[in-house]
Amino acid sequence: MTLARDDLAVASTAKPARWSFDAKALIAAPGLIFMGLAFAVPVLMLIGDSFVDRDGLSLAGYRKVLGDPYYIGIIGNSLQLACITTAVCLAVGYPAAWALARIRGVWQVILFALIFLPLTVSIVVKTFGLTIMMRRDGIINFLLVNLGFIERPMRLVFTEFSLYFGMVNVFLPFMILPLYSVMRMLDPRLLDASASLGAGPVHTFLRVTLPLTMPGVIAGGTLVFSISVAAYVTPGLLVGDRFMTMSQVMAKAYLNIRDFQLGASMAVIMLVISAALILASSYLVRTPGGERR
Amino acid sequence: MSQQATALPPEAEAQHEPGYLAVSNVTKRFGAATVLDSLSLSVGRAEFVSLLGPSGCGKTTLLRLIAGLLAPDQGAIEVGGRDLTRVAAHRRNIGVVFQNYALFPHLTVAENIAYGLRAKGVPKAEQAKKVADALGLVRMEAFADRAVTALSGGQQQRIAVARAVVVEPSLLLLDEPFSALDRKLRETMQIELRHILRDLGITSIFVTHDQDEALVMSDRIAVMNEGRIEHLGTPSEVYARPKSLYTMEFVGQSSRIGGVVTGGRDGLVEIDTPFGLIRAPGHFLSGSKVVVGVRPEAIAAGEGPAGEYNTVRGTVAEVIYFGSRTLLHFRTAQDDDRLHVELNRLPDTVSPGVEMTVRWRVDDSRVFPAPAGDDR
């Protein structure tokens, strides 16, 4: 199984790569052409922009981003945001995906709806909804005060707590889906076999369940990390300028200060981080830590 | 009949310490369905007992209950005098060979076999020795470092057995372990597994829906139907002296002839059937509706002496050739009841439509009460 490598796909039956031409590949042509025009060309232009200023070729953009503690701090912010979001999504999503893969009948439908219906709501709407809930006169403060946990409403919006809360809210389904698809393929008899051989639940989890679901952990982790490191809307709405991320710097560089080289350099650095992560994860899936086949 | 059954203790049974595995009055329900209905089973030490029945008869559920992978609603399960009813599966020391083998796909052959040893904290050096021994036992020494996913079905089967026996379980459960193998390989593996388990002296419970497999491998067979054991006995008892019509029809081939008891004496009953008057050993009231069962190989062509034999006349409906033997479907003119007659040598005159006479010993007839709702 090479899940992460198959573009975080749901599929699990891997076939050895063959290099003879298969006409079926032509079916992918419209998608490939579109992605070429809509993704590859702009990315190449962006990379070009990052090496050019008004006077021609220059590394000023990178020197600025990588030499200024302010921007380093922002890269750090983004990495911290992505790491914590990914970790919390994994901790919350792993048991949820397990339940989803093991449960049957009407409860599975209900769980599915609970987990995936939020995907149909726009991020902006969801995030605004959260800010309404977290206001001083919002429902959370109302409950906390009236239940006697706190004396007066506390500030929730524009705190890092609200940021992580909102990020997990938005990105959790992206962790659960790849985990679920791997767990669904896990033969429950392997767990029975483990128990019959004298292994307790912890041993079974560490030696059977976790190694066999590792492709899902890596795929989900890679997916959530790479989209949350680039998050723009949620941090912007929930903490604003108090917690600057790489995406916000890019937006400001392009829209406000109109320093295209700065924005492009920041974008390329983010691209490198994500690409490195995806490469590393596809390597991990194929080494003994992941799955050996 | 039951007297006869107990009068034939096979040598094998005598050496098994009885009651090693004791399943007592176990009931298991799934929702409204009662899958096992107050079932009891006692298996001797080192005995090989098959649970034989069609799918849905509860045999796999019973296996999972013994393994601790399911909990019974009522009843108790003991092994070697230890009550395991409320003991978790991983503390029972009961090995299981699963239908699809359930080998760990992320581990090598040797790692699969070492899994249970490692879980139990056996020292590394001892693990290596035991794994090597287990691989030798199933003649797979050369495969220690292979990925299990690269093995054939038969090889995976051997590894599954090695993995289960290497931890020296107090009981081994096998859930249709041969169902995925082709016929030739299955027959070889049956004999081989039987030898291995006999040599190791492991008490084994073997689930199968294949009657031939059960007959070949077992010390005793428990024929299961709708959550109950219909008949528990040696293969020859189950085949030759089935306690119920169900057992007779499930194990081996048989003909059934419906009829009404007209009288009886000296432990024999006379039954009026579409094939005429038939006599059989048994005790039934006159007027009882009964079914007579006869094994095809008990029936021979031609007439027999009237006292010892039932003789009937009818038409050959079909001739089915198996090579070493031939099966005839034989029926009377007015009725659809058929006799299945097995002949080793086919008389030249026999072909569909020919009238002929067949006979079988009165002692080879088994009589059972007609099932409710059966009008034949």
Coordinates of C-alpha atoms in Angstrom, one line a residue, chain B residues 35-349:
Chain B
V35 CA -27.6 -18.5 17.8
L36 CA -26.6 -21.0 20.5
D37 CA -29.3 -22.6 22.7
S38 CA -28.1 -23.9 26.0
L39 CA -25.3 -25.9 24.3
S40 CA -23.0 -28.3 26.2
L41 CA -19.9 -30.0 24.9
S42 CA -17.2 -31.9 26.6
V43 CA -13.9 -32.6 24.9
G44 CA -11.1 -34.8 26.2
R45 CA -7.4 -33.9 26.4
A46 CA -5.6 -34.2 23.1
E47 CA -8.8 -35.0 21.3
F48 CA -9.7 -33.6 17.9
V49 CA -13.4 -32.7 17.7
S50 CA -15.1 -31.2 14.6
L51 CA -18.0 -28.9 14.8
L52 CA -19.8 -29.8 11.6
G53 CA -22.8 -27.9 10.3
P54 CA -24.2 -25.6 7.5
S55 CA -23.5 -21.9 7.7
G56 CA -25.6 -20.2 10.3
C57 CA -25.7 -23.3 12.6
G58 CA -23.7 -21.5 15.3
K59 CA -20.4 -23.4 14.9
T60 CA -18.3 -20.3 14.4
T61 CA -20.1 -18.5 17.2
L62 CA -19.3 -21.4 19.5
L63 CA -15.6 -21.2 18.5
R64 CA -15.5 -17.5 19.1
L65 CA -17.1 -18.0 22.5
I66 CA -14.5 -20.6 23.5
A67 CA -11.7 -18.3 22.2
G68 CA -13.1 -15.4 24.3
L69 CA -13.7 -13.2 21.2
L70 CA -17.4 -13.2 22.2
A71 CA -19.0 -13.4 25.6
P72 CA -21.9 -15.9 26.2
D73 CA -25.2 -14.6 27.6
Q74 CA -25.5 -17.7 29.8
G75 CA -23.4 -20.7 30.6
A76 CA -19.8 -21.5 31.4
I77 CA -16.6 -22.5 29.6
E78 CA -13.8 -24.3 31.3
V79 CA -10.5 -25.6 30.1
G80 CA -8.4 -28.0 32.2
G81 CA -10.6 -27.2 35.2
R82 CA -10.1 -23.5 35.0
D83 CA -13.3 -21.3 34.5
L84 CA -12.6 -19.1 31.5
T85 CA -16.1 -17.6 31.1
R86 CA -15.1 -14.1 32.2
V87 CA -11.4 -14.3 31.2
A88 CA -10.3 -11.9 28.4
A89 CA -9.2 -13.6 25.2
H90 CA -5.5 -12.7 25.5
R91 CA -5.3 -14.4 29.0
R92 CA -6.9 -17.7 27.9
N93 CA -4.0 -19.3 26.1
I94 CA -6.3 -20.6 23.4
G95 CA -4.8 -20.6 19.9
V96 CA -6.9 -19.8 16.8
V97 CA -6.2 -20.6 13.2
F98 CA -8.5 -18.3 11.2
Q99 CA -10.3 -19.0 8.0
N100 CA -8.3 -16.4 6.1
Y101 CA -5.2 -17.2 8.3
A102 CA -5.1 -13.5 9.6
L103 CA -1.4 -13.3 9.3
F104 CA 0.1 -9.9 10.1
P105 CA 0.9 -8.4 6.7
H106 CA 3.5 -6.0 8.0
L107 CA 5.6 -8.7 9.6
T108 CA 7.8 -11.4 8.1
V109 CA 7.1 -15.1 8.4
A110 CA 9.4 -15.4 11.4
E111 CA 8.1 -12.2 13.0
N112 CA 4.5 -13.6 12.7
I113 CA 5.5 -16.8 14.4
A114 CA 7.4 -14.9 17.1
Y115 CA 4.5 -12.5 17.7
G116 CA 2.8 -14.6 20.5
L117 CA 6.2 -15.4 22.1
R118 CA 7.1 -11.7 22.2
A119 CA 3.7 -10.7 23.6
K120 CA 4.3 -13.2 26.4
G121 CA 7.8 -11.9 27.1
V122 CA 9.7 -15.0 26.1
P123 CA 13.5 -14.1 26.0
K124 CA 14.9 -13.4 22.6
A125 CA 17.2 -16.4 22.3
E126 CA 14.4 -18.8 23.3
Q127 CA 12.1 -17.0 20.8
A128 CA 14.5 -17.7 18.0
K129 CA 14.8 -21.4 18.9
K130 CA 11.1 -21.9 19.2
V131 CA 10.4 -20.1 15.9
A132 CA 13.0 -22.3 14.2
D133 CA 11.3 -25.4 15.7
A134 CA 7.9 -24.3 14.6
L135 CA 9.1 -23.5 11.1
G136 CA 10.6 -27.0 11.0
L137 CA 7.3 -28.5 12.2
V138 CA 5.5 -27.1 9.2
R139 CA 8.4 -27.6 6.9
M140 CA 8.8 -23.9 6.1
E141 CA 12.4 -23.4 7.4
A142 CA 13.5 -21.7 4.1
F143 CA 10.8 -19.0 4.4
A144 CA 11.7 -17.4 7.7
D145 CA 12.5 -14.0 6.3
R146 CA 9.9 -13.8 3.6
A147 CA 7.0 -11.4 3.6
V148 CA 3.8 -13.4 4.4
T149 CA 2.0 -11.6 1.6
A150 CA 4.4 -13.3 -0.9
L151 CA 3.3 -16.8 0.2
S152 CA 0.8 -19.1 -1.4
G153 CA -2.5 -20.1 0.4
G154 CA -1.1 -23.4 1.5
Q155 CA 2.1 -21.8 2.8
Q156 CA 0.2 -19.1 4.7
Q157 CA -1.9 -21.9 6.2
R158 CA 1.3 -23.6 7.5
I159 CA 2.5 -20.3 9.0
A160 CA -0.8 -19.7 10.7
V161 CA -0.6 -23.2 12.3
A162 CA 3.0 -22.6 13.3
R163 CA 2.1 -19.2 14.8
A164 CA -0.8 -20.7 16.8
V165 CA 1.0 -23.8 18.2
V166 CA 4.4 -22.1 19.0
V167 CA 2.9 -20.6 22.1
E168 CA 1.9 -24.0 23.3
P169 CA -1.8 -23.2 23.7
S170 CA -4.0 -25.3 26.1
L171 CA -6.5 -25.6 23.3
L172 CA -6.3 -25.0 19.5
L173 CA -9.3 -23.7 17.6
L174 CA -9.4 -24.0 13.8
D175 CA -12.1 -22.0 11.9
E176 CA -12.5 -23.6 8.4
P177 CA -8.8 -23.4 7.8
F178 CA -8.9 -25.3 4.5
S179 CA -11.8 -23.5 2.8
A180 CA -9.5 -21.3 0.7
L181 CA -7.4 -24.2 -0.6
D182 CA -7.9 -26.2 -3.8
R183 CA -9.0 -29.8 -3.3
K184 CA -5.7 -31.6 -3.8
L185 CA -3.9 -29.3 -1.4
R186 CA -6.7 -29.5 1.1
E187 CA -6.5 -33.3 1.3
T188 CA -2.7 -33.2 1.8
M189 CA -3.0 -30.5 4.4
Q190 CA -5.7 -32.3 6.3
I191 CA -3.5 -35.4 6.8
E192 CA -0.5 -33.3 7.6
L193 CA -2.2 -31.1 10.1
R194 CA -3.8 -34.1 11.8
H195 CA -0.3 -35.6 12.2
I196 CA 1.2 -32.4 13.6
L197 CA -1.6 -31.9 16.1
R198 CA -1.5 -35.6 17.2
D199 CA 2.3 -35.4 17.7
L200 CA 2.0 -32.3 19.7
G201 CA -0.9 -33.7 21.7
I202 CA -2.9 -30.5 21.4
T203 CA -6.6 -30.6 22.1
S204 CA -8.3 -29.2 19.0
I205 CA -11.7 -27.9 18.0
F206 CA -12.2 -27.8 14.2
V207 CA -15.0 -25.9 12.6
T208 CA -16.1 -27.0 9.1
H209 CA -19.1 -27.3 6.9
D210 CA -17.4 -30.0 4.9
Q211 CA -18.5 -33.5 6.0
D212 CA -15.7 -35.3 4.3
E213 CA -13.1 -33.1 6.1
A214 CA -14.8 -33.8 9.4
L215 CA -15.0 -37.6 8.8
V216 CA -11.3 -37.8 7.7
M217 CA -9.8 -35.7 10.5
S218 CA -11.9 -36.1 13.7
D219 CA -11.8 -38.3 16.7
R220 CA -15.3 -37.1 17.3
I221 CA -17.8 -35.0 15.3
A222 CA -20.4 -32.7 16.7
V223 CA -23.1 -32.3 14.1
M224 CA -24.7 -28.9 14.7
N225 CA -28.0 -27.5 13.6
E226 CA -29.8 -24.3 14.6
G227 CA -27.6 -23.7 17.7
R228 CA -27.8 -27.2 19.1
I229 CA -25.6 -30.3 18.8
E230 CA -27.7 -32.9 16.9
H231 CA -25.2 -35.7 17.4
L232 CA -21.8 -36.0 19.0
G233 CA -20.0 -39.2 18.1
T234 CA -17.1 -40.8 16.3
P235 CA -17.1 -40.4 12.6
S236 CA -18.3 -44.0 12.1
E237 CA -21.1 -43.6 14.7
V238 CA -22.2 -40.3 13.1
Y239 CA -22.2 -41.9 9.6
A240 CA -23.5 -45.4 10.2
R241 CA -25.8 -44.7 13.2
P242 CA -27.0 -41.1 13.0
K243 CA -29.2 -40.1 15.9
S244 CA -31.4 -37.9 13.8
L245 CA -32.7 -37.5 10.3
Y246 CA -30.8 -34.2 10.1
T247 CA -27.5 -35.9 10.9
M248 CA -28.2 -38.7 8.4
E249 CA -28.9 -36.2 5.6
F250 CA -26.1 -33.8 6.5
V251 CA -23.3 -36.3 6.8
G252 CA -23.0 -38.4 3.6
Q253 CA -25.6 -39.2 1.1
S254 CA -28.8 -41.0 1.9
S255 CA -32.3 -41.8 0.6
R256 CA -35.3 -40.9 2.5
I257 CA -38.6 -42.8 2.2
G258 CA -41.7 -41.4 4.0
G259 CA -44.2 -43.8 5.4
V260 CA -46.6 -44.8 8.2
V261 CA -45.9 -47.4 10.8
T262 CA -48.4 -50.3 10.6
G263 CA -47.1 -52.5 13.4
G264 CA -44.0 -53.9 15.0
R265 CA -42.4 -56.5 17.2
D266 CA -39.1 -57.7 18.5
G267 CA -37.6 -54.3 18.1
L268 CA -38.6 -54.0 14.4
V269 CA -41.3 -51.9 12.9
E270 CA -43.2 -52.4 9.7
I271 CA -43.7 -49.3 7.6
D272 CA -46.1 -48.7 4.7
T273 CA -44.2 -46.7 2.1
P274 CA -44.6 -46.0 -1.6
F275 CA -42.0 -48.7 -2.2
G276 CA -44.2 -51.2 -0.4
L277 CA -43.8 -52.6 3.1
I278 CA -40.4 -51.9 4.7
R279 CA -39.0 -53.2 7.9
A280 CA -36.5 -51.4 10.1
P281 CA -35.1 -51.6 13.7
G282 CA -36.9 -49.2 16.0
H283 CA -39.9 -48.6 18.3
F284 CA -42.8 -46.5 17.0
L285 CA -46.5 -46.5 17.7
S286 CA -48.7 -47.8 14.9
G287 CA -49.9 -44.9 12.8
S288 CA -46.8 -42.7 13.4
K289 CA -45.5 -40.9 10.4
V290 CA -41.9 -41.7 10.0
V291 CA -39.0 -41.3 7.5
V292 CA -36.7 -44.2 6.7
G293 CA -33.2 -43.4 5.7
V294 CA -30.8 -45.7 3.9
R295 CA -27.2 -45.1 2.8
P296 CA -26.8 -45.6 -1.0
E297 CA -23.9 -48.1 -0.6
A298 CA -26.1 -50.3 1.6
I299 CA -28.4 -51.0 -1.3
A300 CA -27.6 -53.7 -3.8
A301 CA -29.2 -54.9 -7.0
G302 CA -31.3 -58.0 -7.0
E303 CA -33.5 -59.8 -4.5
G304 CA -32.5 -60.9 -1.0
P305 CA -33.8 -63.4 1.6
A306 CA -37.2 -62.0 2.9
G307 CA -36.4 -62.2 6.6
E308 CA -33.2 -60.1 6.6
Y309 CA -33.7 -57.8 3.7
N310 CA -36.1 -55.2 2.4
T311 CA -36.7 -55.8 -1.3
V312 CA -38.4 -53.2 -3.5
R313 CA -39.1 -53.0 -7.2
G314 CA -39.0 -49.8 -9.3
T315 CA -37.7 -47.9 -12.3
V316 CA -34.3 -46.5 -12.9
A317 CA -34.7 -42.8 -13.3
E318 CA -31.2 -41.6 -13.7
V319 CA -27.7 -43.1 -13.9
I320 CA -24.8 -41.0 -12.6
Y321 CA -21.3 -42.3 -13.3
F322 CA -18.5 -41.4 -10.9
G323 CA -15.7 -43.6 -12.3
S324 CA -15.1 -46.0 -9.4
R325 CA -18.8 -46.2 -8.6
T326 CA -22.2 -45.4 -10.1
L327 CA -25.1 -43.8 -8.5
L328 CA -28.7 -44.7 -9.6
H329 CA -31.8 -42.7 -8.9
F330 CA -34.5 -45.3 -8.5
R331 CA -38.2 -44.7 -8.1
T332 CA -41.6 -46.3 -8.0
A333 CA -44.0 -45.7 -10.8
Q334 CA -46.6 -43.8 -8.8
D335 CA -44.4 -41.6 -6.5
D336 CA -41.6 -39.2 -6.6
D337 CA -39.8 -40.6 -3.6
R338 CA -36.4 -41.7 -4.9
L339 CA -33.9 -44.2 -3.7
H340 CA -30.3 -43.4 -4.2
V341 CA -28.5 -46.6 -5.0
E342 CA -24.7 -46.9 -5.2
L343 CA -23.2 -49.7 -7.3
N344 CA -19.6 -50.5 -7.6
R345 CA -20.2 -52.5 -10.8
L346 CA -23.0 -51.6 -13.0
P347 CA -25.0 -54.5 -14.5
D348 CA -25.1 -54.1 -18.3
T349 CA -28.8 -54.0 -18.4

